[in-house]
XYZ file of C-alpha atoms in Angstrom:
662
model
C -42.471 42.579 -69.454
C -44.575 45.258 -67.796
C -45.927 45.692 -64.307
C -44.247 42.770 -62.582
C -41.145 41.556 -60.864
C -39.588 39.283 -63.466
C -36.971 36.609 -63.026
C -33.559 38.054 -62.378
C -30.560 37.552 -64.641
C -29.036 35.438 -61.876
C -32.072 33.166 -61.890
C -31.936 32.991 -65.689
C -28.348 31.853 -65.576
C -29.210 29.278 -62.923
C -32.083 27.888 -64.989
C -29.871 27.539 -68.047
C -27.068 25.952 -66.015
C -29.338 23.427 -64.353
C -30.979 22.424 -67.629
C -27.574 22.058 -69.235
C -26.191 19.959 -66.408
C -29.318 17.890 -65.827
C -29.615 14.893 -63.570
C -28.204 11.456 -64.286
C -30.854 8.989 -65.464
C -30.637 5.204 -65.154
C -33.032 4.434 -68.022
C -33.429 5.593 -71.608
C -36.943 6.840 -70.724
C -38.001 9.595 -68.349
C -41.398 9.788 -66.634
C -43.572 12.864 -66.812
C -47.046 14.348 -67.025
C -48.111 16.875 -69.652
C -51.540 18.050 -68.452
C -52.178 19.508 -64.992
C -54.067 22.343 -63.347
C -53.902 24.659 -60.360
C -55.911 27.588 -59.039
C -54.852 29.771 -61.974
C -57.933 28.254 -63.627
C -60.132 25.474 -62.235
C -57.645 23.500 -60.155
C -57.662 23.267 -56.376
C -54.072 23.834 -55.258
C -51.417 26.466 -55.769
C -48.897 26.412 -58.613
C -46.035 25.583 -56.286
C -47.812 22.814 -54.422
C -48.740 21.001 -57.629
C -45.142 21.147 -58.863
C -43.760 20.028 -55.502
C -45.989 16.946 -55.337
C -45.245 15.970 -58.940
C -41.457 16.156 -59.033
C -40.479 16.010 -55.369
C -39.543 12.797 -53.611
C -40.432 11.390 -50.196
C -43.160 12.835 -48.012
C -44.729 16.164 -48.929
C -44.242 18.897 -46.352
C -47.990 19.501 -46.144
C -48.889 15.803 -46.152
C -49.140 13.027 -48.728
C -46.470 11.448 -50.892
C -44.494 13.113 -53.664
C -44.134 11.201 -56.914
C -40.670 11.983 -58.272
C -41.449 12.646 -61.932
C -38.496 13.560 -64.148
C -40.414 16.213 -66.073
C -43.661 18.099 -65.567
C -45.816 20.416 -67.655
C -48.446 22.830 -66.369
C -51.430 22.952 -68.718
C -54.057 25.319 -67.363
C -57.000 26.383 -69.532
C -56.916 29.564 -71.526
C -59.256 32.467 -70.907
C -59.225 34.223 -67.549
C -59.674 33.690 -63.821
C -60.066 35.664 -60.613
C -58.113 33.457 -58.177
C -54.534 34.203 -57.167
C -52.906 30.862 -57.931
C -50.059 31.385 -55.525
C -52.648 30.090 -53.022
C -54.642 26.884 -52.734
C -58.411 26.941 -52.314
C -59.548 26.551 -48.686
C -61.986 23.760 -49.587
C -59.032 21.566 -50.583
C -56.654 22.983 -47.995
C -58.475 22.544 -44.652
C -55.317 23.010 -42.594
C -54.124 26.092 -44.475
C -50.751 24.581 -45.387
C -50.672 24.293 -49.181
C -50.500 27.877 -50.424
C -47.903 30.597 -50.188
C -49.473 32.756 -47.482
C -52.770 31.155 -46.538
C -55.460 32.938 -44.612
C -55.020 36.398 -46.167
C -58.563 36.369 -47.562
C -61.751 35.804 -45.600
C -65.481 36.018 -46.118
C -67.484 38.616 -44.161
C -68.236 35.946 -41.547
C -64.524 35.339 -41.031
C -64.274 31.980 -42.830
C -61.432 31.475 -45.317
C -62.185 31.935 -49.014
C -60.197 31.683 -52.199
C -57.565 34.407 -52.462
C -58.334 36.710 -55.398
C -55.980 38.807 -57.505
C -57.646 41.919 -56.175
C -56.652 40.886 -52.628
C -52.937 40.853 -53.379
C -52.095 43.804 -55.629
C -48.661 45.168 -54.749
C -47.683 42.211 -52.553
C -44.570 40.225 -53.416
C -45.510 36.557 -53.027
C -43.189 33.721 -54.025
C -40.951 36.236 -55.765
C -43.666 37.719 -57.988
C -45.580 40.984 -57.738
C -48.804 41.864 -59.552
C -49.767 45.530 -59.467
C -52.834 45.593 -61.701
C -54.936 43.651 -64.199
C -53.852 44.212 -67.796
C -55.666 44.066 -71.125
C -59.363 44.696 -71.742
C -61.133 45.274 -68.392
C -62.681 41.992 -67.306
C -64.019 42.569 -63.802
C -61.775 40.961 -61.197
C -60.412 38.452 -63.725
C -56.845 38.278 -64.965
C -56.351 37.234 -68.570
C -54.367 34.026 -68.829
C -51.634 35.556 -70.972
C -50.790 37.926 -68.093
C -51.024 35.090 -65.586
C -48.628 32.950 -67.649
C -46.086 35.727 -68.005
C -46.193 37.263 -64.556
C -47.102 34.484 -62.115
C -47.305 30.891 -63.253
C -44.143 30.640 -65.319
C -41.905 32.579 -62.885
C -42.952 30.255 -60.034
C -42.361 27.210 -62.231
C -38.935 28.430 -63.324
C -37.910 29.267 -59.757
C -38.279 25.580 -58.846
C -35.958 24.285 -61.570
C -32.776 24.895 -59.520
C -34.496 23.416 -56.453
C -35.424 20.116 -58.079
C -33.021 19.852 -61.031
C -35.976 18.663 -63.107
C -37.436 19.693 -66.468
C -40.427 21.965 -65.772
C -42.417 23.326 -68.724
C -45.072 26.019 -69.021
C -47.878 24.774 -71.277
C -51.545 25.439 -71.921
C -54.760 23.471 -72.162
C -55.907 25.327 -75.232
C -59.675 25.908 -75.252
C -59.744 25.149 -78.954
C -61.935 27.083 -81.393
C -64.615 24.784 -82.785
C -63.689 21.949 -80.423
C -63.115 21.240 -76.754
C -59.462 21.126 -75.620
C -55.905 20.639 -76.888
C -52.721 20.357 -74.872
C -49.959 22.571 -76.196
C -46.634 24.050 -75.152
C -43.898 26.213 -76.643
C -40.550 25.924 -74.882
C -38.872 28.733 -76.825
C -37.780 31.401 -74.345
C -38.266 29.241 -71.275
C -34.685 27.942 -71.082
C -32.401 30.560 -72.662
C -28.628 30.283 -72.550
C -28.556 34.015 -71.892
C -31.112 36.653 -71.035
C -34.265 36.455 -68.967
C -36.338 33.251 -69.125
C -39.900 33.859 -70.266
C -43.032 32.116 -71.511
C -44.028 34.960 -73.840
C -44.575 32.582 -76.763
C -47.131 30.519 -74.826
C -48.818 33.726 -73.651
C -49.030 35.087 -77.192
C -50.507 31.847 -78.524
C -53.129 31.841 -75.767
C -54.057 35.461 -76.523
C -54.306 34.902 -80.265
C -56.040 31.541 -80.505
C -57.818 30.559 -77.275
C -61.587 30.385 -77.625
C -62.138 31.657 -74.061
C -59.848 34.674 -74.380
C -61.668 37.688 -75.816
C -59.143 40.246 -74.628
C -58.631 42.773 -77.432
C -55.422 44.377 -76.139
C -52.811 41.887 -74.981
C -49.261 42.785 -74.091
C -48.045 46.349 -74.642
C -44.539 47.652 -75.255
C -42.905 50.389 -73.168
C -44.643 53.041 -75.293
C -48.076 51.473 -74.782
C -48.355 49.966 -78.260
C -49.862 46.530 -78.843
C -47.270 43.814 -79.465
C -49.692 41.119 -80.653
C -51.800 42.608 -83.430
C -54.283 41.047 -85.846
C -56.237 38.859 -83.413
C -59.454 37.214 -84.640
C -61.913 37.522 -81.755
C -64.929 36.277 -83.706
C -64.504 32.842 -85.287
C -64.551 30.617 -82.223
C -67.263 28.025 -82.889
C -68.143 25.303 -85.339
C -66.579 25.011 -88.760
C -65.220 28.571 -88.721
C -63.735 27.868 -85.297
C -62.045 24.721 -86.577
C -60.446 26.728 -89.381
C -59.171 29.195 -86.771
C -57.764 26.265 -84.770
C -55.969 25.027 -87.888
C -54.539 28.532 -88.271
C -53.234 28.226 -84.710
C -51.475 24.975 -85.588
C -50.087 26.582 -88.763
C -48.782 29.449 -86.612
C -46.935 26.970 -84.400
C -45.533 25.199 -87.451
C -44.339 28.501 -88.936
C -42.716 29.978 -85.834
C -41.977 27.067 -83.457
C -41.874 23.904 -85.596
C -39.624 21.856 -83.308
C -40.156 23.570 -79.958
C -43.922 23.180 -79.677
C -46.730 20.654 -79.841
C -50.545 20.638 -80.094
C -52.259 17.402 -79.042
C -56.059 17.132 -78.660
C -57.032 15.816 -75.234
C -60.034 13.841 -73.932
C -61.157 14.146 -77.533
C -64.280 11.947 -77.248
C -65.663 13.617 -74.124
C -67.815 16.336 -75.711
C -69.274 14.041 -78.375
C -68.707 14.274 -82.097
C -67.947 17.542 -83.860
C -70.732 20.118 -83.937
C -70.466 22.398 -87.010
C -72.274 25.129 -85.085
C -70.800 24.685 -81.617
C -67.639 23.754 -79.760
C -67.678 20.026 -79.136
C -65.502 17.114 -80.090
C -63.309 15.825 -82.874
C -63.874 13.687 -85.943
C -61.028 11.953 -87.765
C -60.781 14.708 -90.392
C -59.875 17.251 -87.703
C -56.873 15.210 -86.594
C -55.898 14.935 -90.262
C -56.260 18.699 -90.725
C -54.055 19.351 -87.699
C -51.358 16.925 -88.864
C -51.418 18.382 -92.373
C -51.075 21.943 -91.064
C -48.505 21.051 -88.408
C -46.585 17.928 -89.441
C -43.981 18.431 -86.717
C -46.236 19.931 -84.015
C -49.611 18.105 -84.276
C -48.670 14.471 -83.944
C -51.034 12.696 -81.580
C -53.956 12.089 -79.256
C -54.033 12.349 -75.464
C -55.950 10.034 -73.116
C -58.862 11.253 -70.942
C -57.250 11.796 -67.510
C -59.521 12.160 -64.438
C -58.928 8.452 -63.856
C -60.852 8.180 -60.557
C -64.113 9.776 -61.684
C -65.782 6.488 -62.610
C -68.970 6.231 -60.543
C -71.966 3.935 -60.804
C -73.536 6.004 -63.598
C -70.456 6.955 -65.613
C -66.923 5.957 -66.537
C -63.629 7.637 -65.798
C -62.358 10.782 -67.480
C -65.617 12.670 -66.783
C -67.004 10.844 -69.842
C -70.783 10.537 -69.794
C -73.153 8.772 -72.167
C -72.813 11.842 -74.400
C -69.172 11.050 -75.134
C -68.285 9.261 -78.356
C -68.527 5.635 -77.292
C -70.685 6.518 -74.307
C -67.805 6.368 -71.809
C -64.243 5.163 -71.371
C -62.817 1.717 -72.085
C -59.989 0.553 -69.858
C -59.614 4.234 -68.873
C -59.024 5.150 -72.538
C -61.354 6.864 -74.969
C -62.902 4.778 -77.741
C -60.706 6.471 -80.364
C -57.624 4.742 -78.980
C -59.156 1.740 -77.165
C -61.011 0.327 -80.188
C -58.999 -1.949 -82.468
C -59.636 -0.591 -85.949
C -60.884 2.701 -84.505
C -59.814 6.272 -85.121
C -56.197 5.844 -84.031
C -55.781 2.786 -86.231
C -57.333 4.791 -89.048
C -54.626 7.437 -88.767
C -51.882 4.829 -88.464
C -53.342 3.101 -91.533
C -52.376 6.198 -93.516
C -48.803 5.994 -92.246
C -49.207 9.244 -90.299
C -47.048 10.255 -87.356
C -49.951 9.923 -84.928
C -49.001 8.800 -81.432
C -50.853 8.543 -78.121
C -50.056 9.902 -74.674
C -51.427 9.591 -71.146
C -51.917 12.348 -68.571
C -53.500 12.815 -65.149
C -55.430 16.044 -65.899
C -54.987 16.871 -62.200
C -57.559 19.252 -60.687
C -58.657 17.887 -57.298
C -59.454 14.746 -55.302
C -63.215 15.152 -55.405
C -64.719 14.873 -51.929
C -61.271 14.581 -50.318
C -58.598 17.199 -49.520
C -55.526 17.388 -51.715
C -53.372 15.536 -49.171
C -55.660 12.494 -48.946
C -54.658 9.064 -50.270
C -58.242 8.577 -51.479
C -59.866 10.265 -54.457
C -63.201 10.350 -56.242
C -61.849 12.523 -59.044
C -58.193 12.888 -59.993
C -54.771 11.559 -59.118
C -51.732 13.685 -58.417
C -49.293 13.837 -61.363
C -47.169 10.676 -61.314
C -49.404 8.888 -58.829
C -51.487 6.841 -61.289
C -50.332 7.812 -64.784
C -46.884 8.163 -66.286
C -45.902 9.199 -69.776
C -42.467 7.801 -70.547
C -40.536 9.547 -73.319
C -37.098 8.726 -74.645
C -34.313 10.883 -73.278
C -33.085 10.953 -76.836
C -35.338 10.040 -79.734
C -33.032 7.166 -80.726
C -33.408 5.625 -77.259
C -29.877 6.274 -76.031
C -29.140 7.038 -72.375
C -27.658 10.452 -71.673
C -26.606 12.289 -68.545
C -29.342 14.900 -68.754
C -32.820 15.478 -70.133
C -33.857 18.882 -71.458
C -37.237 20.269 -72.408
C -36.204 19.885 -76.041
C -35.490 16.217 -75.385
C -39.001 15.790 -73.963
C -40.644 17.312 -77.048
C -38.330 15.395 -79.381
C -39.186 12.166 -77.561
C -42.905 12.857 -77.856
C -42.648 13.801 -81.532
C -40.546 10.760 -82.419
C -43.185 8.346 -81.115
C -40.544 6.703 -78.948
C -42.787 6.864 -75.905
C -45.317 4.813 -73.980
C -48.110 5.364 -71.450
C -48.729 3.452 -68.228
C -51.493 3.407 -65.618
C -50.928 2.152 -62.092
C -47.234 1.282 -62.684
C -48.286 -1.879 -64.485
C -44.873 -1.829 -66.155
C -41.774 0.156 -65.310
C -39.519 2.806 -66.795
C -37.366 0.618 -69.026
C -39.663 -0.704 -71.754
C -37.592 -1.466 -74.840
C -39.364 -2.465 -78.039
C -37.440 -3.287 -81.200
C -38.177 -4.740 -84.610
C -35.391 -6.159 -86.729
C -35.183 -7.958 -90.068
C -32.391 -10.511 -90.152
C -29.164 -8.990 -88.905
C -30.129 -5.471 -89.937
C -30.450 -2.425 -87.716
C -33.278 -2.536 -85.190
C -35.820 0.254 -84.919
C -37.925 1.194 -81.929
C -41.296 2.874 -81.273
C -42.125 5.557 -83.820
C -39.503 4.279 -86.242
C -39.874 2.654 -89.655
C -38.259 -0.703 -90.457
C -37.449 -1.104 -94.161
C -37.618 -4.743 -95.268
C -37.838 -7.044 -98.241
C -41.108 -8.952 -98.652
C -40.850 -12.396 -97.133
C -38.170 -11.459 -94.609
C -38.638 -12.580 -91.014
C -39.168 -9.679 -88.623
C -38.203 -10.306 -85.003
C -40.252 -8.197 -82.586
C -38.807 -7.983 -79.071
C -40.144 -6.369 -75.903
C -38.013 -6.048 -72.777
C -39.757 -4.686 -69.699
C -39.878 -4.704 -65.922
C -42.857 -5.524 -63.723
C -42.653 -3.285 -60.619
C -43.163 -4.921 -57.223
C -45.869 -2.391 -56.246
C -47.576 0.878 -57.133
C -48.977 3.904 -55.255
C -52.390 2.423 -54.485
C -53.341 2.814 -50.801
C -55.355 -0.416 -51.051
C -53.874 -3.846 -50.342
C -57.092 -5.859 -50.628
C -57.540 -8.131 -53.635
C -58.663 -6.697 -56.958
C -62.447 -7.268 -57.031
C -62.575 -7.410 -60.839
C -60.122 -10.332 -60.815
C -61.779 -12.140 -57.933
C -64.531 -12.991 -60.413
C -61.959 -15.306 -62.058
C -60.638 -16.590 -58.736
C -57.486 -14.472 -59.013
C -56.196 -12.988 -55.757
C -54.126 -9.947 -56.653
C -53.716 -6.961 -54.280
C -54.544 -3.599 -55.818
C -51.159 -2.222 -54.807
C -49.312 -5.179 -56.383
C -50.741 -5.566 -59.914
C -49.437 -8.236 -62.262
C -49.411 -8.067 -66.051
C -51.741 -10.723 -67.479
C -50.977 -10.466 -71.194
C -49.780 -8.235 -74.020
C -51.675 -7.631 -77.259
C -49.688 -7.004 -80.421
C -52.008 -5.176 -82.799
C -51.219 -4.912 -86.491
C -52.872 -3.035 -89.330
C -52.246 -2.442 -93.001
C -50.999 0.939 -94.218
C -52.932 1.799 -97.359
C -51.671 5.339 -97.947
C -52.357 8.934 -97.078
C -55.880 10.252 -97.639
C -55.927 13.850 -98.791
C -58.508 16.573 -98.098
C -61.574 16.100 -100.250
C -60.773 12.482 -101.081
C -63.260 9.727 -100.210
C -62.994 8.751 -96.574
C -61.125 11.884 -95.467
C -64.136 13.329 -93.649
C -66.250 10.644 -92.006
C -69.952 11.549 -91.714
C -70.960 12.543 -88.216
C -72.402 9.328 -86.787
C -73.302 11.009 -83.503
C -72.643 10.113 -79.850
C -72.624 6.425 -79.013
C -73.097 5.408 -82.642
C -69.742 6.971 -83.430
C -68.076 4.204 -81.468
C -69.108 1.677 -84.106
C -67.069 3.305 -86.884
C -64.229 1.108 -88.140
C -61.612 3.250 -89.852
C -59.061 0.492 -90.484
C -60.763 -2.899 -90.996
C -57.409 -4.654 -91.330
C -56.429 -3.860 -87.717
C -56.425 -6.965 -85.548
C -54.880 -8.497 -82.439
C -52.242 -10.469 -84.317
C -50.496 -11.929 -81.266
C -51.609 -12.278 -77.670
C -48.648 -12.931 -75.398
C -49.534 -14.275 -71.926
C -47.260 -13.490 -69.011
C -45.926 -17.042 -69.200
C -44.605 -16.311 -72.714
C -42.084 -13.880 -71.260
C -38.602 -15.098 -70.445
C -37.567 -14.032 -66.958
C -34.116 -12.497 -67.178
C -33.711 -10.889 -63.775
C -35.245 -10.548 -60.329
C -34.227 -7.136 -59.079
C -33.319 -6.119 -55.530
C -36.579 -4.161 -55.116
C -38.657 -7.223 -55.955
C -39.409 -6.195 -59.526
C -39.013 -8.711 -62.331
C -37.434 -8.087 -65.739
C -38.809 -10.032 -68.699
C -38.308 -10.426 -72.440
C -41.082 -11.254 -74.911
C -40.160 -12.216 -78.461
C -42.182 -13.148 -81.536
C -41.820 -13.019 -85.313
C -43.748 -11.719 -88.315
C -43.229 -12.347 -92.007
C -42.896 -9.126 -93.991
C -45.717 -8.740 -96.539
C -45.458 -6.972 -99.883
C -47.220 -3.877 -98.495
C -46.505 -1.734 -95.412
C -48.054 -2.308 -91.988
C -47.550 -1.331 -88.356
C -47.237 -3.149 -85.033
C -48.343 -1.601 -81.750
C -48.531 -3.055 -78.240
C -50.833 -2.758 -75.273
C -51.003 -4.762 -72.070
C -53.275 -5.212 -69.071
C -53.656 -6.944 -65.721
C -57.150 -8.144 -66.726
C -57.568 -11.594 -68.345
C -59.506 -12.133 -71.549
C -63.296 -12.480 -71.101
C -63.382 -11.129 -67.549
C -67.069 -10.376 -66.844
C -67.941 -6.677 -67.161
C -64.318 -5.780 -67.961
C -63.021 -7.436 -71.178
C -64.590 -9.200 -74.142
C -63.763 -12.609 -75.624
C -60.829 -11.119 -77.548
C -59.459 -9.209 -74.563
C -60.654 -5.753 -75.624
C -61.787 -3.461 -72.790
C -65.530 -3.129 -72.273
C -67.151 0.168 -71.326
C -65.888 1.105 -67.853
C -69.276 1.859 -66.326
C -69.866 -1.917 -66.406
C -67.103 -2.293 -63.788
C -69.670 -0.924 -61.335
C -71.702 -4.116 -61.779
C -68.982 -5.908 -59.802
C -69.302 -5.802 -55.980
C -66.465 -4.820 -53.672
C -66.931 -7.212 -50.754
C -63.648 -7.019 -48.875
C -63.999 -5.430 -45.400
C -61.314 -2.947 -46.462
C -63.342 -1.604 -49.398
C -63.495 2.144 -48.661
C -66.673 3.893 -47.551
C -66.696 6.385 -50.421
C -67.486 3.778 -53.101
C -70.873 3.965 -54.790
C -73.433 1.343 -53.773
C -75.885 -0.583 -55.935
C -79.618 -1.041 -55.399
C -78.932 -3.683 -52.772
C -76.742 -1.342 -50.736
C -73.593 -3.252 -51.782
C -70.386 -1.305 -52.461
C -69.316 -1.650 -56.093
C -66.111 -1.086 -58.077
C -66.046 2.676 -58.613
C -63.758 5.731 -58.264
C -60.141 5.069 -57.278
C -60.769 1.360 -56.672
C -61.944 1.028 -60.256
C -58.909 2.925 -61.538
C -56.462 0.683 -59.669
C -58.368 -2.455 -60.721
C -58.478 -1.940 -64.499
C -54.903 -1.199 -65.600
C -53.450 -0.885 -69.087
C -50.312 0.303 -70.828
C -50.083 1.499 -74.432
C -46.939 1.610 -76.569
C -46.597 3.588 -79.769
C -46.212 1.701 -83.059
C -43.337 0.550 -85.199
C -43.961 0.971 -88.928
C -42.764 -1.607 -91.465
C -42.241 -0.646 -95.125
C -41.076 -2.777 -98.068
C -37.926 -1.353 -99.641
C -39.620 -0.791 -103.010
C -42.609 1.039 -101.491
C -42.871 4.864 -101.367
C -41.714 6.602 -98.187
C -44.418 6.841 -95.511
C -45.722 10.143 -94.164
C -44.276 9.336 -90.728
C -40.821 9.089 -92.306
C -41.242 12.332 -94.236
C -42.332 14.222 -91.146
C -39.492 12.791 -89.045
C -37.031 13.932 -91.716
C -38.673 17.362 -91.782
C -38.208 17.700 -88.012
C -34.570 16.663 -88.320
C -34.006 19.194 -91.107
C -35.638 21.993 -89.157
C -33.499 21.210 -86.111
C -30.364 21.217 -88.239
C -31.302 24.719 -89.362
C -31.275 25.776 -85.685
C -35.011 26.490 -85.813
C -35.130 26.264 -82.007
């Protein structure tokens, strides 16, 4: 690796040792966040500060709480940037305490400004030294591949021994033909010997990112290009989509079990534009899964949970998004029963969903504030729980490979506002046979009774700074503090599996319905809320010392003659709550939450106001009011029915791992 101070062999050995030893975990699931930013691209705080807040515990040194995640992935955009991300931006760091060496850069009038790469050439900062900008000259901008290799990953890796946590270098891929995709390649990052590196992530970014038009890339010691054959042309529309599929195929060919590619906030930019770079239609998810059966296996939620103002929902979704906004802080593709996600599940595909914070900044507040009009710190509002081992067993350590395996297996679930805790256990069993959990396939005989069981814990509180009663629930006379949410009910959603749809077959590519109209598309008409389990249906099994309550919910289904799936979601909002849920309990568009006033004297001053000057449910108050969790499905297949695609792809991953394709 040229022109930098790389990690030492001693550090490499320490990283490998720590990841091998791991930290003891009390639950089969570990909490993390897969999509976060810093000043390497358009975030507000330094690399180190973001990591510290996410995985540290107790009070942050520079102010605010840490959130103790078990694993954490950086996912900055591809392309380039001029800011030295070893420093936080002054606008979000008013006291000059969040960066490595704040105050080294000033404007001509003496006021602090963002520290640029060109300010710090030759300086060793946080163990890394940058001497020049590499690749095709790009003004004062550093290409992201260089940033990943020389700055971001070394800082990330240096914190692994400090925290004994799983820290992963990823990328928010600015996807050709589309908007964004979260991806990571862990190969090289945790070697048993040699120098840790994120070269594979850097190479992918150089080759396939729509915003990276560098024509040179990394050079060897003799000055020869290492990454040849880059397509720097086909970045938009249909040609761009084909290039994106090539990127997924590249991951499948070279890193089939150590990488992933998951489209994120996929409704935000509207439906797919064959001449531009907008959103995703169902055929694009199918194309990705076909090209990368073990790397392209899901959909990620919007993030930006506190951006919901009076004129728009959370996730920076405007009326131009598919669905016109968010629904229960989810996009319409996953929130709508019978929608795009159910369409993919109805084919029996390994298509799972994930939550993330998409951390950038706190809007009008500094990074250390407890209030936000934009984003939450990783682990503060959202948690993605993945199985330590894909079969749900508890082990004494969690590795980066375990995190990817847990995501790929579907044995994972997503939670907002700590509505439920870290020990969700879902099983389906026929008679006395072996139980399967999320992402698994239960093989049954038609007519058998399937017992579906959910064991979970309701935490005593969450990280909300607000203790006044939830204004959305006050409409129903329910007094529930925002920092002490209570699960109202669980929906068990089922849908028929009618078989894989191949390219060119009817229904594979759904005509572009455009913007809001796209929300009306029903991809799986059989999907329905088959059971609605109120809190009272749960059997209390334990009151824990911290005030949390452990419950078990149990129900049964009769196995039909054809395959189907069962997935779960839950919320603190009752059915038919005005401006929040419909008569079936489905979330309404989130911008309608702003029709509800916030009348408590403690309602914060930063909330939007309506035409009468009354504060309304917006921003972080909205996010903490409208809470949901989503669990990935269990598939059910009759014994005489052909193997489902999800089973085939799980077997493929297992085979590839057995061949040491790591």
